[in-house]
mmCIF file of C-alpha atoms in Angstrom:
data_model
loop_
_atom_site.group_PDB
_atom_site.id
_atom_site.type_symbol
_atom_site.label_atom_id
_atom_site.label_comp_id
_atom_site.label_asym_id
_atom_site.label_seq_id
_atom_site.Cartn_x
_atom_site.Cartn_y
_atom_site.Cartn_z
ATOM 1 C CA UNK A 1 48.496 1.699 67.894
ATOM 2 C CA UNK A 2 45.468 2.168 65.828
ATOM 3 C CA UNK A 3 45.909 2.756 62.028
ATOM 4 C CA UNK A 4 43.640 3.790 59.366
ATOM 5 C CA UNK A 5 44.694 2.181 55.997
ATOM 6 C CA UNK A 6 42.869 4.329 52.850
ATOM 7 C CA UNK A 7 42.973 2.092 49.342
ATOM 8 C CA UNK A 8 43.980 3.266 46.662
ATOM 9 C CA UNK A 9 46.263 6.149 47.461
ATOM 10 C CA UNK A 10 45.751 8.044 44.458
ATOM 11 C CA UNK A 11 43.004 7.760 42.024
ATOM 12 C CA UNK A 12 42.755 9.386 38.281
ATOM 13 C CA UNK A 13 39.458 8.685 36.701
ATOM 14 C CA UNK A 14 37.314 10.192 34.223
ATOM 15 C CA UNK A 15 34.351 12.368 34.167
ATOM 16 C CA UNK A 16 31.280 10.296 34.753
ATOM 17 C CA UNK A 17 33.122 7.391 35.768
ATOM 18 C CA UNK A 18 31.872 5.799 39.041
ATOM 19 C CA UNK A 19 34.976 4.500 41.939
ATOM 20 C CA UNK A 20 34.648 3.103 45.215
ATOM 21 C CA UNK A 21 37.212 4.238 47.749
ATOM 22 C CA UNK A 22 38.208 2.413 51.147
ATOM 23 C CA UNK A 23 38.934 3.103 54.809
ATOM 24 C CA UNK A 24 40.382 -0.196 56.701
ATOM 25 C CA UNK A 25 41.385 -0.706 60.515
ATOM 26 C CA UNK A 26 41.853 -3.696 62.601
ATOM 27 C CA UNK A 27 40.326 -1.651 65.441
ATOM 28 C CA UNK A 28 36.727 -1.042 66.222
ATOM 29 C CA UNK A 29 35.509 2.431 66.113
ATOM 30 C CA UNK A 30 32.415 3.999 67.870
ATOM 31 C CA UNK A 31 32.170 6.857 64.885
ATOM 32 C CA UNK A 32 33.695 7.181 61.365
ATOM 33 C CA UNK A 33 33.893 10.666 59.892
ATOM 34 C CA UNK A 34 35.153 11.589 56.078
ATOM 35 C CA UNK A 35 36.094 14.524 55.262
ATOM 36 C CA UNK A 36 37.431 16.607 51.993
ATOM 37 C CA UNK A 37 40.318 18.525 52.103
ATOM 38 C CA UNK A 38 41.700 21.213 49.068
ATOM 39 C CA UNK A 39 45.491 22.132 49.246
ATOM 40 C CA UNK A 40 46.167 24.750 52.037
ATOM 41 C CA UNK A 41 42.746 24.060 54.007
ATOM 42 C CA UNK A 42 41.438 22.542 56.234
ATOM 43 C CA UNK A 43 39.213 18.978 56.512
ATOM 44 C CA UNK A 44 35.580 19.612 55.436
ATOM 45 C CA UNK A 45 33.089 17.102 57.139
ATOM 46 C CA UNK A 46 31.022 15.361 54.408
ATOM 47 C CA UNK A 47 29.861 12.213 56.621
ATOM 48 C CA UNK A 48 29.614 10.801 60.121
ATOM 49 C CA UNK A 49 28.581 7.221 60.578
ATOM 50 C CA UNK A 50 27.954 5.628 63.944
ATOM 51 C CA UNK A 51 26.176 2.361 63.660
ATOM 52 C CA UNK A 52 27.478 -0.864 62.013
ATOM 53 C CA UNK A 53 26.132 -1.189 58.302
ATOM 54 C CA UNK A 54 25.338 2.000 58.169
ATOM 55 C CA UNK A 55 24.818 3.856 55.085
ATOM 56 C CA UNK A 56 24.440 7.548 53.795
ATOM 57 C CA UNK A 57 23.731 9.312 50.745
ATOM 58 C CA UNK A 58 25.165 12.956 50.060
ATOM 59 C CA UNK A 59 23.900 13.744 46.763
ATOM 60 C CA UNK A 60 26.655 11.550 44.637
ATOM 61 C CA UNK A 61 28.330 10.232 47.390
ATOM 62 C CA UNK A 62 27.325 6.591 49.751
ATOM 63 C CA UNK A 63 29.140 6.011 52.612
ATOM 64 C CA UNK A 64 29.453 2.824 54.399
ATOM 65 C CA UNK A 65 30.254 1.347 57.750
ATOM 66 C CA UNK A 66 30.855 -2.081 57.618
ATOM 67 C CA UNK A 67 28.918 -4.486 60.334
ATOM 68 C CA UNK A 68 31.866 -4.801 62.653
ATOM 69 C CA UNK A 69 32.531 -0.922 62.835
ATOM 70 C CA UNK A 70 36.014 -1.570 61.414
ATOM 71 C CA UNK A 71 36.327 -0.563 57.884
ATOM 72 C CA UNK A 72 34.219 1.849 55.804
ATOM 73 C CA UNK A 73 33.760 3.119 52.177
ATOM 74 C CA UNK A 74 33.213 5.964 50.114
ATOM 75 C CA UNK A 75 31.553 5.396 46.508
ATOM 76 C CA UNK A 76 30.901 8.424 43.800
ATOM 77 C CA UNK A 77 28.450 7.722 41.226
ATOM 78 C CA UNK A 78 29.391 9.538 38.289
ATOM 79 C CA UNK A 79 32.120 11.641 39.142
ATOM 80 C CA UNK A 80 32.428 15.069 38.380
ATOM 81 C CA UNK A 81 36.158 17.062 38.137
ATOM 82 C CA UNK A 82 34.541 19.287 41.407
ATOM 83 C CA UNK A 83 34.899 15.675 42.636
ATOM 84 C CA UNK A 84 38.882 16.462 42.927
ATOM 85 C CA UNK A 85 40.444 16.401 46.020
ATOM 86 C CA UNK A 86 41.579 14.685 49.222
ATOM 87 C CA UNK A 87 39.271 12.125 50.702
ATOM 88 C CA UNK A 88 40.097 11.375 54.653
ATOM 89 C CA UNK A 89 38.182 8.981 56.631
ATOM 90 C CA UNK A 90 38.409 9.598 60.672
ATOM 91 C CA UNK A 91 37.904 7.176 63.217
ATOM 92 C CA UNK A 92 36.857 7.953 67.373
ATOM 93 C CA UNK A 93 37.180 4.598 69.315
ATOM 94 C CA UNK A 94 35.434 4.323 72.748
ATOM 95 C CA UNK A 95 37.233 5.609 75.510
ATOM 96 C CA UNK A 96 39.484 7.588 73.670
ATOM 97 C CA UNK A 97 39.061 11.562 73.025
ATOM 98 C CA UNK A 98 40.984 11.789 69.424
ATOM 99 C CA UNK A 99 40.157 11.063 65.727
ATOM 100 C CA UNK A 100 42.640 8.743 63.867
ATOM 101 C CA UNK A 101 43.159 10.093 60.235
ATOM 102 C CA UNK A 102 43.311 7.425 57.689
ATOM 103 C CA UNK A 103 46.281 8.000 55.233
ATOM 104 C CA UNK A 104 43.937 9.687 52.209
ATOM 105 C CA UNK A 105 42.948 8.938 48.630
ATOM 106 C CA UNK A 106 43.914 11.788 46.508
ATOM 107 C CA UNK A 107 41.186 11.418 43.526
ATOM 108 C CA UNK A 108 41.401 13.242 40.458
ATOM 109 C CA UNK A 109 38.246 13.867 37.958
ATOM 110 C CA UNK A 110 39.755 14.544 34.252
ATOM 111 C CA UNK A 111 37.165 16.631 32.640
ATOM 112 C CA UNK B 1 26.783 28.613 59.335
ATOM 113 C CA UNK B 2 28.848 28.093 62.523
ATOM 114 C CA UNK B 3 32.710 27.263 61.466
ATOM 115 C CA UNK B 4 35.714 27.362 63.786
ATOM 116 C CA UNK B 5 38.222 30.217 62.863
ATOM 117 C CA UNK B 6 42.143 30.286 63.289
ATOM 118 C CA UNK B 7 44.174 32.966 63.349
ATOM 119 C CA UNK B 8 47.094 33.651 62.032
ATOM 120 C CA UNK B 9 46.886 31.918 58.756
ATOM 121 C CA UNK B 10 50.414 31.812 57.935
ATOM 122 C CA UNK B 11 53.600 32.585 60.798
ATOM 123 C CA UNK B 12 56.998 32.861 60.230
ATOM 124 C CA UNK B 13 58.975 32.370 63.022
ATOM 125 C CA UNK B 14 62.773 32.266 63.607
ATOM 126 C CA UNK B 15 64.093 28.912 65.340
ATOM 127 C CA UNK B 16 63.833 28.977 69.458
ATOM 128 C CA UNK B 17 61.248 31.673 68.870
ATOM 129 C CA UNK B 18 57.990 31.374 70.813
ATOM 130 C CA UNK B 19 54.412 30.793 69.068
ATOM 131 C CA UNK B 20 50.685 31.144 69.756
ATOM 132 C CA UNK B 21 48.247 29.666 67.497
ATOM 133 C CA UNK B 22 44.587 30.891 68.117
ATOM 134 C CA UNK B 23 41.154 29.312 67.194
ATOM 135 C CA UNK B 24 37.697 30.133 68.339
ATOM 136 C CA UNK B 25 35.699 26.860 68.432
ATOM 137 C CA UNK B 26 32.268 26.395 67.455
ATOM 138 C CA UNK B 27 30.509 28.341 70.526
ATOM 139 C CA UNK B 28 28.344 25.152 71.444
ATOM 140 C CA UNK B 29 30.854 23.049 71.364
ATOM 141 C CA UNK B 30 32.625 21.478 74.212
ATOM 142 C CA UNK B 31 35.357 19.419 72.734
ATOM 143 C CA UNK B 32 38.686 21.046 71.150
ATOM 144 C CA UNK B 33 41.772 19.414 69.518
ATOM 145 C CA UNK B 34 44.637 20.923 67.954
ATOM 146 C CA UNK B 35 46.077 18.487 64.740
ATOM 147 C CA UNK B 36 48.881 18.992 62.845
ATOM 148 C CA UNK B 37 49.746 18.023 59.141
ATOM 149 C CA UNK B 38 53.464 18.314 58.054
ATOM 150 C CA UNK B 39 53.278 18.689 53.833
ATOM 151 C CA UNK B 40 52.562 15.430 51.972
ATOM 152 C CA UNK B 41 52.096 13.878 55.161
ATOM 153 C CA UNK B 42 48.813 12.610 56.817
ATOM 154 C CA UNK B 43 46.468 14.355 59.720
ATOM 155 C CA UNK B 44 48.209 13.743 63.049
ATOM 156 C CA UNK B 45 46.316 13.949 66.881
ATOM 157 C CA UNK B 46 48.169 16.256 69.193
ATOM 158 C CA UNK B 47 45.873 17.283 71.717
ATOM 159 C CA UNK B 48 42.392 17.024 73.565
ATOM 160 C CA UNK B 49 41.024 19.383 75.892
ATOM 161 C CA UNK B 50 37.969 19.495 77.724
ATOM 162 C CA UNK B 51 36.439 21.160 80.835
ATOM 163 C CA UNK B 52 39.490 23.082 80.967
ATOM 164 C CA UNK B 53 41.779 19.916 81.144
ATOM 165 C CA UNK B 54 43.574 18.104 78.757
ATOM 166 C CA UNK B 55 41.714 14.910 78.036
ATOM 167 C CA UNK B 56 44.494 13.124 75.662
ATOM 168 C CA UNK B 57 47.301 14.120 73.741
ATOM 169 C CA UNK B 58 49.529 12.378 71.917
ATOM 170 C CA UNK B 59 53.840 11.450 71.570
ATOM 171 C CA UNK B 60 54.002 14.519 69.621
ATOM 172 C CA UNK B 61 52.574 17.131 72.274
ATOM 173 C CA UNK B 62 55.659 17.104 74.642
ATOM 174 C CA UNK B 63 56.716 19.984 76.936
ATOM 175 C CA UNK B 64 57.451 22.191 74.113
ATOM 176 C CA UNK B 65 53.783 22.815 73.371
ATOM 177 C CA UNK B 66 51.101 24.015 75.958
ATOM 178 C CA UNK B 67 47.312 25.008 75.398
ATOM 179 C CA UNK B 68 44.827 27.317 77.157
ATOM 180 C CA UNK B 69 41.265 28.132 76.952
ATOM 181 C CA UNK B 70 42.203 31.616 78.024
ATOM 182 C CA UNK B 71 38.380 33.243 77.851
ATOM 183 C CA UNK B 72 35.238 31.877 76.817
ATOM 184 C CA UNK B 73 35.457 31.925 73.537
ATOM 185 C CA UNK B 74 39.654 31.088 72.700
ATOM 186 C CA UNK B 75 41.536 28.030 72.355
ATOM 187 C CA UNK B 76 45.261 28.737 72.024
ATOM 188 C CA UNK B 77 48.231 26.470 71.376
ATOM 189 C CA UNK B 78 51.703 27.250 72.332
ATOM 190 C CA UNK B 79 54.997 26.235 70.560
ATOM 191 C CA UNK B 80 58.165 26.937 73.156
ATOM 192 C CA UNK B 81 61.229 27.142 71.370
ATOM 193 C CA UNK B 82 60.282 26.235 68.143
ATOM 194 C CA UNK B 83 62.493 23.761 65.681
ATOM 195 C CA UNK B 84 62.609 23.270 61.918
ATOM 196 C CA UNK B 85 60.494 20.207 62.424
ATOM 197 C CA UNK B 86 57.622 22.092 63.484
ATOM 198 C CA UNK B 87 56.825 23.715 60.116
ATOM 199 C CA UNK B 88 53.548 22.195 59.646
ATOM 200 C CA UNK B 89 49.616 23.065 59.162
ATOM 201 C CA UNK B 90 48.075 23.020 62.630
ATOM 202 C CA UNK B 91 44.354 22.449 62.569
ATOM 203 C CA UNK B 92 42.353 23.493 65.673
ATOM 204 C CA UNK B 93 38.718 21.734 65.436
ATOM 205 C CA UNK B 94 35.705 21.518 68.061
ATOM 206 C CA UNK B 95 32.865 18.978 68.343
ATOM 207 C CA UNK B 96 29.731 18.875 71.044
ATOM 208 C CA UNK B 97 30.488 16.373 72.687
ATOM 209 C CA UNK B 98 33.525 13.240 72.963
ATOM 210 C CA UNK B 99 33.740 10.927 69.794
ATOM 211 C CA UNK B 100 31.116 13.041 67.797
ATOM 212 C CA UNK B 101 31.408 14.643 64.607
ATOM 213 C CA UNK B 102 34.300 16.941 64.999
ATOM 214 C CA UNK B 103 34.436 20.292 62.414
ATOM 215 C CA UNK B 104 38.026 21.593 61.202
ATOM 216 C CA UNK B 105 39.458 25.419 61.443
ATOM 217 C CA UNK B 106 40.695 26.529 57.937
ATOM 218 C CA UNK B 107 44.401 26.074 59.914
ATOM 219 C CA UNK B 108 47.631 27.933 60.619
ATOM 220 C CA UNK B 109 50.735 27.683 58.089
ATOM 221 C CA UNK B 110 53.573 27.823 60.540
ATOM 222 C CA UNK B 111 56.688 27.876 58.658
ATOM 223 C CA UNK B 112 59.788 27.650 60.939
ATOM 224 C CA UNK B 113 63.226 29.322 59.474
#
C-alpha cells in the first residue's frame, strides 16, 4: 500500500516567518501535485512536479522533488496569514490511474 | 478559467435512500475520479474512469456505488442504499491525460441521516 506521510501535522507560525513543510513515501512516484484546500472546498492545484530534483517557484512558495522521486517539500518564504490553510501533497505512480493524498499540514499564519 | 463543477453542493439523504452526485469535468479532459473526504480525515481514491471504463478504483468503491459518463459532458456517481458511513465530501476531479496534473470540483456535502 502506498502512503504519503506529511511532517509536521499542524503548523502555527508567525507573520513573516519562513517554514519548510514535507511530503515522504517509500514509493516512487512519476508526478507529485500540492494542493491548498479551505474548509468546505475543494483541493486547489498550486504545483505539479515530474522530474527528480525538480524545483518550482510560485511567488512565495518552492517546491521540491527529491532525486529519487520519493519525497518532496513545500517552503514559504515569509509567510503571510492568506498563507492559512491545508497543504496536501499528491502522488501518481506509474501504472496506476489514482493520486495518493498525503495526510496534510494544517498551517496557520498569526497576523 | 476552465474548473470542474459539482452539483448538488450539499444532500441530505435518509439511510437506504439512493444518490447521484454530478460533476462536469474540464471539457478537454479525458481522465475523471471521484474522491471522498470523511471530516477531519484525509483525501481518499475511489474511482478512475476512462474511455468509458473504469480504469481503477479502490476497497472503498464496492457494489454500492456505480458511475456513468451519461452524455458528453457528465460524470455521475451513484450511492445504492446509502449508510451513515457515507456522510462525507465527495470530490469529482478531471485531468488530460493518466498521472497528470489532476484539478478538483468544489465537492458535494452528502450528509446521511
Amino acid at each position: 500500500t502506498q502512503l504519503l506521510e506529511q511532517s509536521p501535522q499542524f503548523l502555527s507560525i508567525q507573520e513573516g516567518e519562513n517554514l519548510t513543510v514535507y511530503c515522504n513515501s517509500s514509493s516512487v512516484f512519476s508526478s507529485l501535485q500540492w494542493y491548498r484546500q479551505e474548509p468546505g472546498e475543494g483541493p486547489v492545484l498550486l504545483v505539479t512536479v515530474v522530474t527528480g530534483g525538480e524545483v518550482k517557484k510560485l511567488k512565495r512558495l518552492t517546491f521540491q522533488f527529491g532525486d529519487a522521486r520519493k519525497d518532496s517539500s513545500l517552503h514559504i518564504t515569509a509567510a503571510q496569514p492568506g498563507d492559512t490553510g491545508l497543504y496536501l501533497c499528491a502522488g501518481a505512480s506509474q501504472g496506476t490511474y489514482k493520486y495518493i493524498f498525503g495526510t496534510g499540514t494544517r498551517l496557520k499564519v498569526l497576523a | 478559467e476552465p474548473e470542474v463543477t459539482q452539483t448538488p453542493s450539499h444532500q441530505v439523504t435518509q439511510m437506504g435512500q439512493e444518490v447521484i452526485l454530478r460533476c462536469v469535468p474540464i471539457s478537454n479532459h479525458l481522465y475523471f475520479y471521484w474522491y471522498r473526504q470523511i471530516l477531519g480525515q484525509k483525501v481518499e481514491f475511489l474511482v478512475s474512469f476512462y474511455n468509458n471504463e473504469i480504469s481503477e478504483k479502490s476497497e472503498i468503491f464496492d457494489d454500492q456505488f456505480s458511475v456513468e459518463r451519461p452524455d458528453g459532458s457528465n460524470f455521475t456517481l451513484k450511492i445504492r442504499s446509502t449508510k451513515l458511513e457515507d456522510s462525507a465530501m465527495y470530490f469529482c476531479a478531471s485531468s488530460p491525460d493518466v498521472n497528470t496534473e489532476a484539478f478538483f470540483g468544489q465537492g458535494t456535502r452528502l450528509t446521511v441521516v
